[in-house]
Short mmCIF file of C-alpha atoms in Angstrom, two decimals:
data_model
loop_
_atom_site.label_atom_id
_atom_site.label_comp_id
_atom_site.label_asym_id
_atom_site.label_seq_id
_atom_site.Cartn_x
_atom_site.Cartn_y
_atom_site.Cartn_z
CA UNK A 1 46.29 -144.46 227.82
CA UNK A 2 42.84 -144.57 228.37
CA UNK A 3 40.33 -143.43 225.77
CA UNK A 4 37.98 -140.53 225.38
CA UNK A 5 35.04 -139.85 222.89
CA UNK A 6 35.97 -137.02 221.42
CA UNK A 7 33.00 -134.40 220.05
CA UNK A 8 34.39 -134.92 216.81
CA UNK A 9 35.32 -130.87 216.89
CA UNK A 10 38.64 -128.64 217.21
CA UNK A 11 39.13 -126.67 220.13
CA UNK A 12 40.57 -123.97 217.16
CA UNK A 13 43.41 -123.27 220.14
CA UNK A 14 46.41 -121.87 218.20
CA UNK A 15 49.48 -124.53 220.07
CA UNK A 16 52.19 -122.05 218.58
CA UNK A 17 50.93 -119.07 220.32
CA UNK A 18 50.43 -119.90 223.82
CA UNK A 19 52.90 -118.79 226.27
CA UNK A 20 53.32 -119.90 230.17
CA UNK A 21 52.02 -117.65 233.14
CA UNK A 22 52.96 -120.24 235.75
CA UNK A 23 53.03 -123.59 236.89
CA UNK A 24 50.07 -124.39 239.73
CA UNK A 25 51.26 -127.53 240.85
CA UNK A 26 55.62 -128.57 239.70
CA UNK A 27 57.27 -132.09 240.43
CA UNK A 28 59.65 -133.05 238.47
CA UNK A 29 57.89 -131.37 235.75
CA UNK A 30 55.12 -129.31 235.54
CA UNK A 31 51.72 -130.76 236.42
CA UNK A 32 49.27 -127.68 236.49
CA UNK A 33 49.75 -125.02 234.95
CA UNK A 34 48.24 -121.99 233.85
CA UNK A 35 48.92 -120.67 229.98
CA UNK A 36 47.27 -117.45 227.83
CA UNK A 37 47.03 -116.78 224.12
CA UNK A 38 48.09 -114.09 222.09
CA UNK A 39 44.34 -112.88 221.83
CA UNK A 40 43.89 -113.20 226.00
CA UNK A 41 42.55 -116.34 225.84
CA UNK A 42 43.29 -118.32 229.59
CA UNK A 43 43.79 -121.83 229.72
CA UNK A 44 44.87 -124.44 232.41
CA UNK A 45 46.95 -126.88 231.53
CA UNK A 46 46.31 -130.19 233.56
CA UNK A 47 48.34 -133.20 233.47
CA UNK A 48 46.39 -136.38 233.46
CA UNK A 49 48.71 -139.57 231.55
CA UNK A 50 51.84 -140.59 229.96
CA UNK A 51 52.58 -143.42 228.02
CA UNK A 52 56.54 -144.46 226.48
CA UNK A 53 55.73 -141.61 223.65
CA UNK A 54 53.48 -138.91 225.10
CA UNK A 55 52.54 -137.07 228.11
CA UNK A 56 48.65 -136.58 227.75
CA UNK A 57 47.11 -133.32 229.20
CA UNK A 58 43.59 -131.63 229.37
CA UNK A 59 43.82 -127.61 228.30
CA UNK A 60 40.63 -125.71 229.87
CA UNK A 61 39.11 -122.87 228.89
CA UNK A 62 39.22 -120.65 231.57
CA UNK A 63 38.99 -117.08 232.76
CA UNK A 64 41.57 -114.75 234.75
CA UNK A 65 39.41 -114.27 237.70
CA UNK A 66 38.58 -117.88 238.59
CA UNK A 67 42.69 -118.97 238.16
CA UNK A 68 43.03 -115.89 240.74
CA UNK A 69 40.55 -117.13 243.07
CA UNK A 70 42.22 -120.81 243.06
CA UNK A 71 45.46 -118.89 243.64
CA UNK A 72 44.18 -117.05 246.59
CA UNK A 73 42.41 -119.91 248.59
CA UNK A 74 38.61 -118.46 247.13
CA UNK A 75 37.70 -122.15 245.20
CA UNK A 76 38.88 -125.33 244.78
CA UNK A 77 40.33 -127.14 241.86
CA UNK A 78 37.53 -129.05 241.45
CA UNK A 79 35.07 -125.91 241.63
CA UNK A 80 37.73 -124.27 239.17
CA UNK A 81 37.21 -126.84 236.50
CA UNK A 82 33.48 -127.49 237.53
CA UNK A 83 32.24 -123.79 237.74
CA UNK A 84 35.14 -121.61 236.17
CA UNK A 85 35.80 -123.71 232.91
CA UNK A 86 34.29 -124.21 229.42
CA UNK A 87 32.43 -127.19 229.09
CA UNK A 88 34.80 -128.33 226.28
CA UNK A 89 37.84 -129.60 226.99
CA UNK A 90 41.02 -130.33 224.61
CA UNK A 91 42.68 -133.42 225.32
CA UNK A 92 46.39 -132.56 223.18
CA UNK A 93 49.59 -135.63 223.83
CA UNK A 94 53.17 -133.86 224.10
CA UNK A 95 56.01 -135.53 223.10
CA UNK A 96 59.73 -135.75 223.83
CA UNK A 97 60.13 -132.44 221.54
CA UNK A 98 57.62 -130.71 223.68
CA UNK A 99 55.08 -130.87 220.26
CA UNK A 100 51.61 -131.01 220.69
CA UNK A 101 49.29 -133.47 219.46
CA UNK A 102 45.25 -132.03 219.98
CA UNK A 103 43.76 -135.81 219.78
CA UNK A 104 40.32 -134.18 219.99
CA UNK A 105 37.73 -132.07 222.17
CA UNK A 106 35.88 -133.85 224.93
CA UNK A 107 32.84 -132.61 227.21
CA UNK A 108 33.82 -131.96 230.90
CA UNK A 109 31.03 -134.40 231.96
CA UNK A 110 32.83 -137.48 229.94
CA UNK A 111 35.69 -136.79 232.91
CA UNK A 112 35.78 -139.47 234.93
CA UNK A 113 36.44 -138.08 238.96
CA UNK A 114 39.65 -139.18 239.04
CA UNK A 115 41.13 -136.71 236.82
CA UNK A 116 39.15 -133.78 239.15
CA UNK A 117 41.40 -133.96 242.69
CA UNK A 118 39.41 -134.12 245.87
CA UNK A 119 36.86 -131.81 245.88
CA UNK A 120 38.39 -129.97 248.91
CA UNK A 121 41.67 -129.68 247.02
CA UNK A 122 42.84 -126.10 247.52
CA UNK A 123 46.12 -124.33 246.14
CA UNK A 124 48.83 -124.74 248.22
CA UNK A 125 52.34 -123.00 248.01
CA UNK A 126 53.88 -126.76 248.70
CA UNK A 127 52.55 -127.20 245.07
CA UNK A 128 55.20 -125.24 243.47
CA UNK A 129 57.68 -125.33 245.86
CA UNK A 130 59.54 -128.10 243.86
CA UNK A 131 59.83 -126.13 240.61
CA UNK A 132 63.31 -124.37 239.63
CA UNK A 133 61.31 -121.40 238.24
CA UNK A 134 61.39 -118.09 240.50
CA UNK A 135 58.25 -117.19 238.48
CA UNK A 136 56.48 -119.76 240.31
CA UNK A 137 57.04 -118.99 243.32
CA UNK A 138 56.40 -115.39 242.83
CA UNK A 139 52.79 -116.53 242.18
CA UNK A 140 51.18 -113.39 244.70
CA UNK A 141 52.00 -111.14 241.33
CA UNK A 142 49.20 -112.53 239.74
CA UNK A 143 46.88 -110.45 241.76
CA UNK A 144 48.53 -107.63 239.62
CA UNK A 145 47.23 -109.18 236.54
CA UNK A 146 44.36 -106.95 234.99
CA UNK A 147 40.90 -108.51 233.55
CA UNK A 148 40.94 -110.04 230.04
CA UNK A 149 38.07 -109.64 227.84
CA UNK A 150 36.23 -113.09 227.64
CA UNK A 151 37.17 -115.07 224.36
CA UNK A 152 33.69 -116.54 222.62
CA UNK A 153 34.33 -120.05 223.58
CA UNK A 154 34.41 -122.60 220.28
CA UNK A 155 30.88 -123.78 218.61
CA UNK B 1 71.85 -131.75 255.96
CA UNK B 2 75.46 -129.83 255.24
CA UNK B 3 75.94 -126.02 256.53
CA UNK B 4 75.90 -123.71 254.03
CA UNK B 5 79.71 -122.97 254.65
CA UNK B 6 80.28 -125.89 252.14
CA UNK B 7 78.94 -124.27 249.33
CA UNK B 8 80.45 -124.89 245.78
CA UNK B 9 80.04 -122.67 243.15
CA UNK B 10 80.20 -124.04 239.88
CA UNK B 11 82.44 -122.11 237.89
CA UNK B 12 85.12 -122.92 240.43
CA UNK B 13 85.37 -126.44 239.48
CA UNK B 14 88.74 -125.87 237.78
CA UNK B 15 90.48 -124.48 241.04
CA UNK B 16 88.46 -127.19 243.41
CA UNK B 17 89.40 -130.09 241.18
CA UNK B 18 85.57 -131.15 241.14
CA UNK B 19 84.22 -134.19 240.30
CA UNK B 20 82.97 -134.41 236.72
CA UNK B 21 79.18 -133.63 237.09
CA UNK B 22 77.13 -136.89 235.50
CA UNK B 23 75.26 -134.43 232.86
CA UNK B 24 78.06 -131.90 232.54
CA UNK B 25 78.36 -130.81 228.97
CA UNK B 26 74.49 -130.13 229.30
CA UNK B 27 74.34 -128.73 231.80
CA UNK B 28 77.35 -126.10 230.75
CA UNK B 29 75.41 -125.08 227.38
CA UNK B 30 72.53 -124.37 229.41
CA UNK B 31 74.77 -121.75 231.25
CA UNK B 32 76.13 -120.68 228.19
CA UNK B 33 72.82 -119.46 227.02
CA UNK B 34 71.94 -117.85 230.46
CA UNK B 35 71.19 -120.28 233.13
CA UNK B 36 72.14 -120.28 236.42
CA UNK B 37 73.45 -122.91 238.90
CA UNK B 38 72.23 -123.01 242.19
CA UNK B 39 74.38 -122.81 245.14
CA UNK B 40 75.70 -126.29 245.75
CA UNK B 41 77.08 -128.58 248.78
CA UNK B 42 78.46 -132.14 249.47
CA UNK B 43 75.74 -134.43 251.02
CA UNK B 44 77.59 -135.56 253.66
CA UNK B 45 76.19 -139.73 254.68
CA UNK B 46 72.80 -138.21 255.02
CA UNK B 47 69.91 -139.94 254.32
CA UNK B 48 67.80 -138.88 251.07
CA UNK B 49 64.07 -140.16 249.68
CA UNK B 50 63.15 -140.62 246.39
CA UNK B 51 59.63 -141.38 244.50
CA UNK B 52 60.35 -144.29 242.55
CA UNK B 53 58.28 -146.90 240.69
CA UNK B 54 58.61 -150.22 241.44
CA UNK B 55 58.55 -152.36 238.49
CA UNK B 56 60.40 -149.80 236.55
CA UNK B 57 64.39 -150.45 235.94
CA UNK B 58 64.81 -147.12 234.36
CA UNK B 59 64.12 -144.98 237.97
CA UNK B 60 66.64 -141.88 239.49
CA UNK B 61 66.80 -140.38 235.42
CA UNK B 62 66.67 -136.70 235.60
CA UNK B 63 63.07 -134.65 234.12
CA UNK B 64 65.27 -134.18 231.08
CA UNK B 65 66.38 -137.68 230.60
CA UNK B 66 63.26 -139.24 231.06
CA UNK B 67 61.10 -140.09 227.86
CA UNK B 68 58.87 -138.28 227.07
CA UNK B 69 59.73 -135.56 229.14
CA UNK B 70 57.10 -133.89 231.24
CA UNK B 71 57.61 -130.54 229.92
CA UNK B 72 55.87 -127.66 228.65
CA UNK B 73 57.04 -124.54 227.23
CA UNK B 74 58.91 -123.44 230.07
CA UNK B 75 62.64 -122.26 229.57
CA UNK B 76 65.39 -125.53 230.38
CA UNK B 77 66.75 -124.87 233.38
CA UNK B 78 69.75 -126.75 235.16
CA UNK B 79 67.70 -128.75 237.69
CA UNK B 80 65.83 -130.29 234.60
CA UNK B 81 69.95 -132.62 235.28
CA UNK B 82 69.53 -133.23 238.82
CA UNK B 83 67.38 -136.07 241.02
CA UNK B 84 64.58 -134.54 243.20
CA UNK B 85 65.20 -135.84 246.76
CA UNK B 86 63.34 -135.25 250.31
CA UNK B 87 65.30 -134.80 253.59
CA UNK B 88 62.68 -136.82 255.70
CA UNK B 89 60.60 -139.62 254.67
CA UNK B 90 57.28 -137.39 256.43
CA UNK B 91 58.45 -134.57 253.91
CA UNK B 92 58.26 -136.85 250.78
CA UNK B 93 54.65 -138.46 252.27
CA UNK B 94 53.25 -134.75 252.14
CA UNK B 95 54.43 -133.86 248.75
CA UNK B 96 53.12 -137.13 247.74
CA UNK B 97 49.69 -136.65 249.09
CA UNK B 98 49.67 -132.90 247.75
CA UNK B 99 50.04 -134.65 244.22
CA UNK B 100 47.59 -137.23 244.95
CA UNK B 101 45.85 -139.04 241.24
CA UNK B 102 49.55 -137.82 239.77
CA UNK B 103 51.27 -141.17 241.26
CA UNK B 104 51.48 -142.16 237.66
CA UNK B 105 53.99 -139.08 236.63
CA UNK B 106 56.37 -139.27 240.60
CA UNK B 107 55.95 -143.05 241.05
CA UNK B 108 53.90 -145.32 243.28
CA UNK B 109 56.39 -145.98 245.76
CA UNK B 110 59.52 -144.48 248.09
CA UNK B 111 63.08 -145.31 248.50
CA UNK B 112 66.15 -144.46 250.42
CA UNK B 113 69.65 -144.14 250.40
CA UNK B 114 72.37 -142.56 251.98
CA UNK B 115 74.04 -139.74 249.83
CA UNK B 116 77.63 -139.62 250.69
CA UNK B 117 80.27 -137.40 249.14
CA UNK B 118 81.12 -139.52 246.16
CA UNK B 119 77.20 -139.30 245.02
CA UNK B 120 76.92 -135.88 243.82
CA UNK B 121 76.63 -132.04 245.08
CA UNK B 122 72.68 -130.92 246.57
CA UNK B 123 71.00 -128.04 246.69
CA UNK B 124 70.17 -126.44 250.08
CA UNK B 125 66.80 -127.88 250.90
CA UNK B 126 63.85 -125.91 250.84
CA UNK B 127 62.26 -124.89 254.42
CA UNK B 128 58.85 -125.34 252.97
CA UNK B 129 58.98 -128.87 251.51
CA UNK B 130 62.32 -130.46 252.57
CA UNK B 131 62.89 -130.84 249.05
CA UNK B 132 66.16 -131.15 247.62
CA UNK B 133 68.23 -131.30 244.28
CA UNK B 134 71.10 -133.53 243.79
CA UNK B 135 73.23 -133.02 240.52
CA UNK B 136 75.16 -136.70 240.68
CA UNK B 137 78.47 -137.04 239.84
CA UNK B 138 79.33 -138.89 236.61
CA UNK B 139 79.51 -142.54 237.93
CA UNK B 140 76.89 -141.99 240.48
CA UNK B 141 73.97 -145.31 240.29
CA UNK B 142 71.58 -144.20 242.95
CA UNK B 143 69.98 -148.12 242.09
CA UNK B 144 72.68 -149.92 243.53
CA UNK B 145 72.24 -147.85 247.10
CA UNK B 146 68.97 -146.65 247.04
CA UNK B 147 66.29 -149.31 248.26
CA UNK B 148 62.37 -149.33 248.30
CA UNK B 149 60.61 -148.70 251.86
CA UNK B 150 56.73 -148.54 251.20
CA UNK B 151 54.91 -149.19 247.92
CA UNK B 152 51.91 -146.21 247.75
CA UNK B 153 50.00 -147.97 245.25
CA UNK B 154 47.50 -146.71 243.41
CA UNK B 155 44.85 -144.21 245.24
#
């Protein structure tokens, strides 16, 4: 898998604690997907790599709002990561137990573009329509979902 | 694809004198801690598509046989046993360009095969995707019938 340079920091994000919202985007697995910590922290989870031992995802720091707005048609992908998300990003390898691995924090502008999507690459319900969860699919409830308080991102 | 008429439900198996499902003992502890199995039917000699990767001899393995897994901290659910299949090859060409930059997780290229009665039981396919599920029987090899048809490479 291809290498980053890490910051040399933790993204302090507490792997035991974080629990699924929904999948954004489900084949065979889930791809994108939207997660929260126990303290309201929001974070996307985006797929990126696998190798023979590890599937290798980017976790965002997000905010509520902006994973609404994707959900609704308002922004982009690309303009969710770009705009919406902390500029560091953990980069964390899962393995076959479903562990996670943080390798290290990287700065969004070390992604290269073609972990971003198009840039005109809205939500779509064809994204999820492959995934066995009836959470998924139920995805209009998030508009229920009331604002978090931000979280002070790491230092 | 089969009318619904033909449904199966899977705690009949006894009375219907079912095949042997291919992941069967799995798939019955994940109902014995809650799941659910969707409503199921015989395939009939209709034609199915696949993602598959081309220099890969380990293709048509379910999300939960594949190593690693691409899986988060979602619940296991049933269809983590079964083969994602498309009805039409246009069906599996829009799902694949949905999930474009994720060729490396669904596979850089499409087969087919026809799914005949001895393969397996399939899930109704969705109206939004064309997507199907198809829970094989236990001496089911989709690579002996199922051939390649267009290489996507990589985008």
């Amino acid at each position: 898998m291809e290498k980053f340079e890490y910051t040399g920091k933790k993204s302090g994000i507490d792997y035991q604690s974080i629990s699924k919202v929904v999948n954004l985007m489900y084949f065979d697995g889930p791809l994108l997907a939207y997660y929260v910590g126990k303290k309201g922290e929001d974070y996307l989870l985006y797929w990126i790599d696998n190798d023979e031992l590890f599937n290798r995802w980017l976790i965002f720091f997000t905010e509520t709002e902006a994973v609404y707005k994707y959900i609704s048609g308002r922004t982009t992908l690309y303009n969710l990561i770009q705009r919406y998300c902390a500029d560091q990003i953990a980069v964390v390898d899962i393995d076959n137990e479903i562990a996670f691995h943080e390798r290290g924090v990287i700065q969004k502008k070390s992604l290269e573009n073609k972990y971003l999507l198009q840039k005109g690459s809205y939500f779509d319900l064809l994204d999820i329509d492959c995934s066995p969860y009836s959470e998924d699919k139920a995805i209009c409830k998030l508009s229920t979902v009331k604002t978090r308080k931000k979280v002070k991102m790491p230092v | 694809m089969p009318k619904k008429g033909n449904l199966f439900i899977f705690g009949a198996r006894k009375k219907c004198n079912m095949r042997k499902l291919k992941y069967q003992s799995e798939i019955a502890q994940l109902i014995a801690k809650g799941g659910k199995m969707p409503d199921l039917c015989f395939p009939n000699n209709n034609l199915a598509y696949r993602f598959v990767f081309r220099d890969s001899a380990n293709n048509h393995l379910t999300v939960y046989v594949m190593q690693p897994q691409r899986a988060l901290k979602d619940k296991a659910v049933v269809e983590g046993y079964a083969l994602s299949c498309f009805e039409t090859k246009e069906a599996a060409d829009k799902m694949r360009q949905r999930l474009a930059l994720k060729f490396k997780a669904i596979g850089d290229s499409i087969c087919c095969g026809n799914l005949d009665n001895a393969d397996g039981l399939i899930t109704e396919p969705s109206e939004t995707s064309r997507h199907f599920e198809l829970f094989e029987f236990e001496n089911c090899d989709l690579s002996d019938k199922f051939k390649i048809i267009e290489t996507y490479g990589k985008i």
